[in-house]
mmCIF file of C-alpha atoms and ligand atoms in Angstrom:
data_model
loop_
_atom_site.group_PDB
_atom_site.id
_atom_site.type_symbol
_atom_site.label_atom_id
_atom_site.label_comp_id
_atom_site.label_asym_id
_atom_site.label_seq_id
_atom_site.Cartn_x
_atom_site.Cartn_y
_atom_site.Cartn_z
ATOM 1 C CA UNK A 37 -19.384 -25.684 42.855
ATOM 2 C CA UNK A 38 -16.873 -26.596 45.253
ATOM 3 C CA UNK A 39 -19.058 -26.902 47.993
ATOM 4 C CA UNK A 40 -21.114 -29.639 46.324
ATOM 5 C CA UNK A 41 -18.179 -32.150 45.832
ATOM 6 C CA UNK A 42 -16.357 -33.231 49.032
ATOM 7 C CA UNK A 43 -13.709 -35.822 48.462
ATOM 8 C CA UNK A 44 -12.602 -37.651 51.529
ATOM 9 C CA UNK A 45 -10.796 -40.902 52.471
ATOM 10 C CA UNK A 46 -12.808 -43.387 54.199
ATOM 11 C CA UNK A 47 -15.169 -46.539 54.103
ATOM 12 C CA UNK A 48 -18.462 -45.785 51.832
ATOM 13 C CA UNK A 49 -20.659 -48.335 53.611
ATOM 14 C CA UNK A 50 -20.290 -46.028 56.415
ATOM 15 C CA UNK A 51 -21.268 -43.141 54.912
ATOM 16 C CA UNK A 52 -24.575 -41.218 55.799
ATOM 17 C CA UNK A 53 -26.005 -39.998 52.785
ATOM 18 C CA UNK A 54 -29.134 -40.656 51.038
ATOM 19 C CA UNK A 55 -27.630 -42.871 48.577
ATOM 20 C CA UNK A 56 -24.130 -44.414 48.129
ATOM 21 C CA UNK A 57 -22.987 -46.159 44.671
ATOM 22 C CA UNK A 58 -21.482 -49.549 44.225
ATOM 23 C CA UNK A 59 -18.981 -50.614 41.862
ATOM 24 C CA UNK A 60 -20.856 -53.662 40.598
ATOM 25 C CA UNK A 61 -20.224 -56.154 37.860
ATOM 26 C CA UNK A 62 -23.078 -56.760 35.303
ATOM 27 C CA UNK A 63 -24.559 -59.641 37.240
ATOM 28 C CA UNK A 64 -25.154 -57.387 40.373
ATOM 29 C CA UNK A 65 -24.546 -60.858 42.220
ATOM 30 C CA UNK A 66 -21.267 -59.420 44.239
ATOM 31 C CA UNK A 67 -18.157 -59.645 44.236
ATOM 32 C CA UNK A 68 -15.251 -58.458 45.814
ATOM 33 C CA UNK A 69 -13.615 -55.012 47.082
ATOM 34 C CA UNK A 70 -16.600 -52.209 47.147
ATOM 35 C CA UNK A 71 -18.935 -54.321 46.375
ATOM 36 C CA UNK A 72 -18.110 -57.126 48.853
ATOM 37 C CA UNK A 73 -18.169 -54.319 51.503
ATOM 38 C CA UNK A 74 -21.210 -53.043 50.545
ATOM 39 C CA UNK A 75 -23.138 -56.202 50.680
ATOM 40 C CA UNK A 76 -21.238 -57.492 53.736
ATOM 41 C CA UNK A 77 -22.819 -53.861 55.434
ATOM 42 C CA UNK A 78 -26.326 -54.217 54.376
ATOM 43 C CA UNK A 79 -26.742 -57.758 54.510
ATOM 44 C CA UNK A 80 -28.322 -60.354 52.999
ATOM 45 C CA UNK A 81 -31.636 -58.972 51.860
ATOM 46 C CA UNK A 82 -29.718 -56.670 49.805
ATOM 47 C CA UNK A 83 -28.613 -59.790 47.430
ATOM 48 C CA UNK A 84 -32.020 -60.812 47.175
ATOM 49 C CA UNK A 85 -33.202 -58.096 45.809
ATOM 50 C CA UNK A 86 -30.328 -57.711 43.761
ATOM 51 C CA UNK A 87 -31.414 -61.045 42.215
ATOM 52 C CA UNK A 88 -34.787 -59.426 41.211
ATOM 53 C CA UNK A 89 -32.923 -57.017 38.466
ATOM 54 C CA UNK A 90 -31.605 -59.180 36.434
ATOM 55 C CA UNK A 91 -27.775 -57.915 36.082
ATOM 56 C CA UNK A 92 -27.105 -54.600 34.573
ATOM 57 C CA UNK A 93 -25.443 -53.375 31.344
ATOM 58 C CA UNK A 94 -22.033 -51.805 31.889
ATOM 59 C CA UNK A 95 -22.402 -48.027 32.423
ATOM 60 C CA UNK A 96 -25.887 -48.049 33.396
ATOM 61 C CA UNK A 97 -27.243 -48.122 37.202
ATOM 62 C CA UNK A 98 -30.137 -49.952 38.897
ATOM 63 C CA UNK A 99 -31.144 -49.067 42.105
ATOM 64 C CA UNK A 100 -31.763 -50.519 45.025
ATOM 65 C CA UNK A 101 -32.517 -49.911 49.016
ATOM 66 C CA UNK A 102 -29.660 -50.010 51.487
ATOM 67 C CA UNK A 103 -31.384 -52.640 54.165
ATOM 68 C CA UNK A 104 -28.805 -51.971 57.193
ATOM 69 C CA UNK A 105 -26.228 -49.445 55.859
ATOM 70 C CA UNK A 106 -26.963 -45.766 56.878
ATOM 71 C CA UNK A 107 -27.785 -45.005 53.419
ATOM 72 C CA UNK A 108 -31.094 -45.039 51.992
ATOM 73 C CA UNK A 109 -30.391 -46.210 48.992
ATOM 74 C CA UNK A 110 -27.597 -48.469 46.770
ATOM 75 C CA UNK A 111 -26.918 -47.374 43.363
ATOM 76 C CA UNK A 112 -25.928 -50.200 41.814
ATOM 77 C CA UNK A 113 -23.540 -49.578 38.312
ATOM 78 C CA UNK A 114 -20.927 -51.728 36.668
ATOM 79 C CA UNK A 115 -18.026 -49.702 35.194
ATOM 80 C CA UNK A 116 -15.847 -50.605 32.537
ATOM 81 C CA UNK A 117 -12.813 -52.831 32.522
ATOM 82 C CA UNK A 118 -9.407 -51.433 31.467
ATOM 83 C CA UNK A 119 -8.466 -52.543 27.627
ATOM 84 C CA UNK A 120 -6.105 -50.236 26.898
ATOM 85 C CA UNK A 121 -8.490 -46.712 26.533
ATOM 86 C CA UNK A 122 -9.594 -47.681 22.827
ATOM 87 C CA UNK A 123 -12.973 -49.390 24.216
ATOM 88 C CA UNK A 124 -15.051 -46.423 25.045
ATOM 89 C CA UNK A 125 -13.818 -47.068 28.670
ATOM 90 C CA UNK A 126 -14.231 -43.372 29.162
ATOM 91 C CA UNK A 127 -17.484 -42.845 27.843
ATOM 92 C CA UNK A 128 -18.644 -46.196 29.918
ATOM 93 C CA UNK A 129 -16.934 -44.299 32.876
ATOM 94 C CA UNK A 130 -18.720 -41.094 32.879
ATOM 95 C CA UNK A 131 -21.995 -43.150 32.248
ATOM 96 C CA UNK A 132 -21.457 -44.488 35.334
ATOM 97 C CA UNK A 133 -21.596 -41.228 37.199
ATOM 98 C CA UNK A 134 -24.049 -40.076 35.320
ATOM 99 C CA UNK A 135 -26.669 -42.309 35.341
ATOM 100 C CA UNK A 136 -26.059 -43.099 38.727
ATOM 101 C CA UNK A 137 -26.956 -39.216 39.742
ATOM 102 C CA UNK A 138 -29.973 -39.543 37.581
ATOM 103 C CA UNK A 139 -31.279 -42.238 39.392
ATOM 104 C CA UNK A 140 -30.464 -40.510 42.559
ATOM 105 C CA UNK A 141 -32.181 -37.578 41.488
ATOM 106 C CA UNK A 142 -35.089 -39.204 40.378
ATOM 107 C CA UNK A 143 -35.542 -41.222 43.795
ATOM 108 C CA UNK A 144 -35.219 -37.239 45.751
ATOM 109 C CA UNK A 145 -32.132 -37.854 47.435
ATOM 110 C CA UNK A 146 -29.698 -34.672 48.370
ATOM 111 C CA UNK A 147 -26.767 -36.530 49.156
ATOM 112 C CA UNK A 148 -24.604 -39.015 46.911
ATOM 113 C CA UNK A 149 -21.709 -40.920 48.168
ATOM 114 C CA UNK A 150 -19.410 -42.488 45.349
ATOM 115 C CA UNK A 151 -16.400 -44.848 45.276
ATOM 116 C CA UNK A 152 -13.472 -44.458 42.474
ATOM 117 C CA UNK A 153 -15.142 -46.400 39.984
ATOM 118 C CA UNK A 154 -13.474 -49.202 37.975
ATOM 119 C CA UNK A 155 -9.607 -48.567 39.666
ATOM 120 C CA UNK A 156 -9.123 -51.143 41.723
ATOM 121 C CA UNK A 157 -9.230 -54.685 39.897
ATOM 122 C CA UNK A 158 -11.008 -53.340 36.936
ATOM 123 C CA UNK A 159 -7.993 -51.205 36.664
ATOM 124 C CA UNK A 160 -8.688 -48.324 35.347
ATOM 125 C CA UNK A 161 -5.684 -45.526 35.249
ATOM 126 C CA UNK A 162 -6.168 -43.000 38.316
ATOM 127 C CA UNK A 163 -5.111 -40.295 36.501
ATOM 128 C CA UNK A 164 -8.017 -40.733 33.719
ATOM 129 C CA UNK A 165 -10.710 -41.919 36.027
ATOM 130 C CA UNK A 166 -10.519 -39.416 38.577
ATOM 131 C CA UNK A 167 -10.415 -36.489 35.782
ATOM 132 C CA UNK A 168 -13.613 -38.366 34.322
ATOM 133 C CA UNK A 169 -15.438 -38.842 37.434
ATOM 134 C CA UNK A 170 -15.017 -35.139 38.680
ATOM 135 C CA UNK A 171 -15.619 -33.728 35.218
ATOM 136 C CA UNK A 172 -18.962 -35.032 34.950
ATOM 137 C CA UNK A 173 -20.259 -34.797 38.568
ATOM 138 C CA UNK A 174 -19.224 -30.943 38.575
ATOM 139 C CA UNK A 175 -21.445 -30.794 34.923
ATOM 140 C CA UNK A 176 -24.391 -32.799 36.537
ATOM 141 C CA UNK A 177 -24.324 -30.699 39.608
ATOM 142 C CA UNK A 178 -24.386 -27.226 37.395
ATOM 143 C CA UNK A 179 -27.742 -28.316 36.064
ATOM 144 C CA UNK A 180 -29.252 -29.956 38.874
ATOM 145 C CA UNK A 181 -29.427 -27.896 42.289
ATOM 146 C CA UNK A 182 -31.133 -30.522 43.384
ATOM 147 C CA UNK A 183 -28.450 -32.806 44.602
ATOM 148 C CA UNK A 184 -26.923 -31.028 47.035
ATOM 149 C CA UNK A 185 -23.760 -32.894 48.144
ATOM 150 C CA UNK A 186 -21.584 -35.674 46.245
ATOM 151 C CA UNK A 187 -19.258 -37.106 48.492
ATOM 152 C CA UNK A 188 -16.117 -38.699 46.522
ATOM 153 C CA UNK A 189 -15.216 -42.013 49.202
ATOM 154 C CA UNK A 190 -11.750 -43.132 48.665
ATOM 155 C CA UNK A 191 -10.242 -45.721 50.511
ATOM 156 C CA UNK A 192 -6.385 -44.754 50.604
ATOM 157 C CA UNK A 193 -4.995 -42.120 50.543
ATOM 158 C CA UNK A 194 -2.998 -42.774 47.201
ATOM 159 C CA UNK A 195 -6.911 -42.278 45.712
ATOM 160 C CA UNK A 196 -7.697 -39.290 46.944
ATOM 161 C CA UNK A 197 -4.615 -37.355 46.081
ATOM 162 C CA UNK A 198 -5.937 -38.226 42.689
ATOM 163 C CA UNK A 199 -9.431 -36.798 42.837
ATOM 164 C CA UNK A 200 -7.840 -33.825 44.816
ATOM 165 C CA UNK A 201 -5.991 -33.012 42.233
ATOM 166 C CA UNK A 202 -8.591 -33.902 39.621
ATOM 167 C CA UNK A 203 -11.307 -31.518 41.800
ATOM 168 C CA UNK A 204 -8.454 -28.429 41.640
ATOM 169 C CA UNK A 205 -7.600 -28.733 37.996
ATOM 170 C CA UNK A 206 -11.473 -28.794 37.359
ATOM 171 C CA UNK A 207 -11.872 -25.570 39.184
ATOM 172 C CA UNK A 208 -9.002 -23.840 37.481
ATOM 173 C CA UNK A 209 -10.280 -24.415 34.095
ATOM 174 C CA UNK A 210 -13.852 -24.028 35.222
HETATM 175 N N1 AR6 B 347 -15.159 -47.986 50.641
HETATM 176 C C1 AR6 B 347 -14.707 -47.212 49.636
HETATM 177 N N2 AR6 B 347 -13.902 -47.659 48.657
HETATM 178 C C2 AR6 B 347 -13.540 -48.957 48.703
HETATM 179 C C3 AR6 B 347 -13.979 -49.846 49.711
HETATM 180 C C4 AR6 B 347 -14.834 -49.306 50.712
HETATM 181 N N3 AR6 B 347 -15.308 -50.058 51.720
HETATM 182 N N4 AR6 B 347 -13.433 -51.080 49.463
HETATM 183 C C5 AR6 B 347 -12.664 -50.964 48.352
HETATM 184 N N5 AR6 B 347 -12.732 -49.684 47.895
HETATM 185 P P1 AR6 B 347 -12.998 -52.348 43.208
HETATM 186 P P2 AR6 B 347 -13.725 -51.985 40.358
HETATM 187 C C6 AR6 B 347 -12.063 -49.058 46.728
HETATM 188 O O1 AR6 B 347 -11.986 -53.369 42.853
HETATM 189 O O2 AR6 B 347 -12.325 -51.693 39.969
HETATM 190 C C7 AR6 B 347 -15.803 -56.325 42.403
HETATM 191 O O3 AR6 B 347 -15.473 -57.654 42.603
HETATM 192 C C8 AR6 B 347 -10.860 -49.745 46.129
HETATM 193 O O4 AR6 B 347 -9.709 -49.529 46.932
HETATM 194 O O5 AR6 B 347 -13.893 -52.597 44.356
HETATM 195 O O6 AR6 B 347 -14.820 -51.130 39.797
HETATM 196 C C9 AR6 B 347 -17.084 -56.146 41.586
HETATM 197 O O7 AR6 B 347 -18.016 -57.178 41.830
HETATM 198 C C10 AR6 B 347 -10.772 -49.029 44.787
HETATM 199 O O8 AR6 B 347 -10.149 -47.746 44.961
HETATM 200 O O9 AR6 B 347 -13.981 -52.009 41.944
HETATM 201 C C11 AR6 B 347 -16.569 -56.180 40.180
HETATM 202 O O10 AR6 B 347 -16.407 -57.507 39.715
HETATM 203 C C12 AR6 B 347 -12.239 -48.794 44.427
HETATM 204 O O11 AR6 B 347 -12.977 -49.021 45.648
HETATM 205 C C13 AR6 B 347 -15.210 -55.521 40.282
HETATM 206 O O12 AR6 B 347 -14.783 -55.710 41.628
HETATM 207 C C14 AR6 B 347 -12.795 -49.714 43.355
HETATM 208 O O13 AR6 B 347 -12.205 -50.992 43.453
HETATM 209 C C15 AR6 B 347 -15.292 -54.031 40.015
HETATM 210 O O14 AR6 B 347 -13.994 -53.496 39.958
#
């Protein structure tokens, strides 16, 4: 398993995989961090399409293409906002993921490229979202050999000590 998730720190929109995700908000309109980048990259066509869908319920994922990034395809998925933990924020969390590989497997892609959902302004707590996020790529990946590679983007290096950590404690228990 540890071979299929590769967590690195970097810039998603730069990533070349056959599908990145974006951490959207339920208009899928943009907005800022990840999802400011990600339209910046791609360009304008990727907003018009983006008005075709119609916004998107929290923890689910539309999909779109990528226009001028290197991936093929956006994966489009609001996560949940921080309200303490009582809110199904976790659940909503690892929906996110989920779906989002669904969608990615459904389309044929090998290679999925996510940012740390929901912890920058949606703050979520790094320490629960990167346990969430690892625990239910590693499950998706154990029943579907299809996907190949999911690359975990994060852009400091404050975020990927989390999801290093997150990735050996999964291991150790697995
Ligand atoms: N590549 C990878 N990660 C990035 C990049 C990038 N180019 N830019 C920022 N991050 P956030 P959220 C990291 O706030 O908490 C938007 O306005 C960032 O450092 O982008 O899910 C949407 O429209 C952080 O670690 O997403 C929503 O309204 C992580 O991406 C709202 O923000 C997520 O931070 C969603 O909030």
């Amino acid at each position: 398993m540890k071979t299929r998730i590769e967590i690195v720190q970097g810039d998603i929109t730069k990533q070349n995989v056959d599908a990145i995700a974006n951490a959207a908000n339920t208009t899928l309109l943009g907005g800022g961090g990840v999802d400011g980048a990600i339209h910046r990259a791609a360009g304008p066509e990727l907003l018009d399409e983006c008005r075709t869908l119609h916004g998107c319920r929290t923890g689910e994922a539309k999909l779109t293409k990528g226009y001028r990034l290197p991936a093929k395809y956006v994966l489009h998925t609001p996560g949940p906002v921080w309200h303490g933990g009582r809110n199904g924020e976790a659940e909503l969390l690892k929906s996110c993921y989920v779906n989002c590989l669904r969608l990615a497997s459904e389309h044929g892609c090998k290679t999925v490229a996510f940012p740390s959902i929901s912890t920058g302004v949606y703050h979520f707590p790094l320490d629960k979202a990167s346990a969430i996020a690892i625990g239910a790529i590693a499950e998706y990946l154990e029943a579907h050999p299809e996907i190949e590679l999911v690359r975990m983007v994060c852009f400091d290096a404050r975020t990927k000590e989390y999801y290093d950590e997150a990735l050996t404690d999964w291991e150790k228990n697995a």
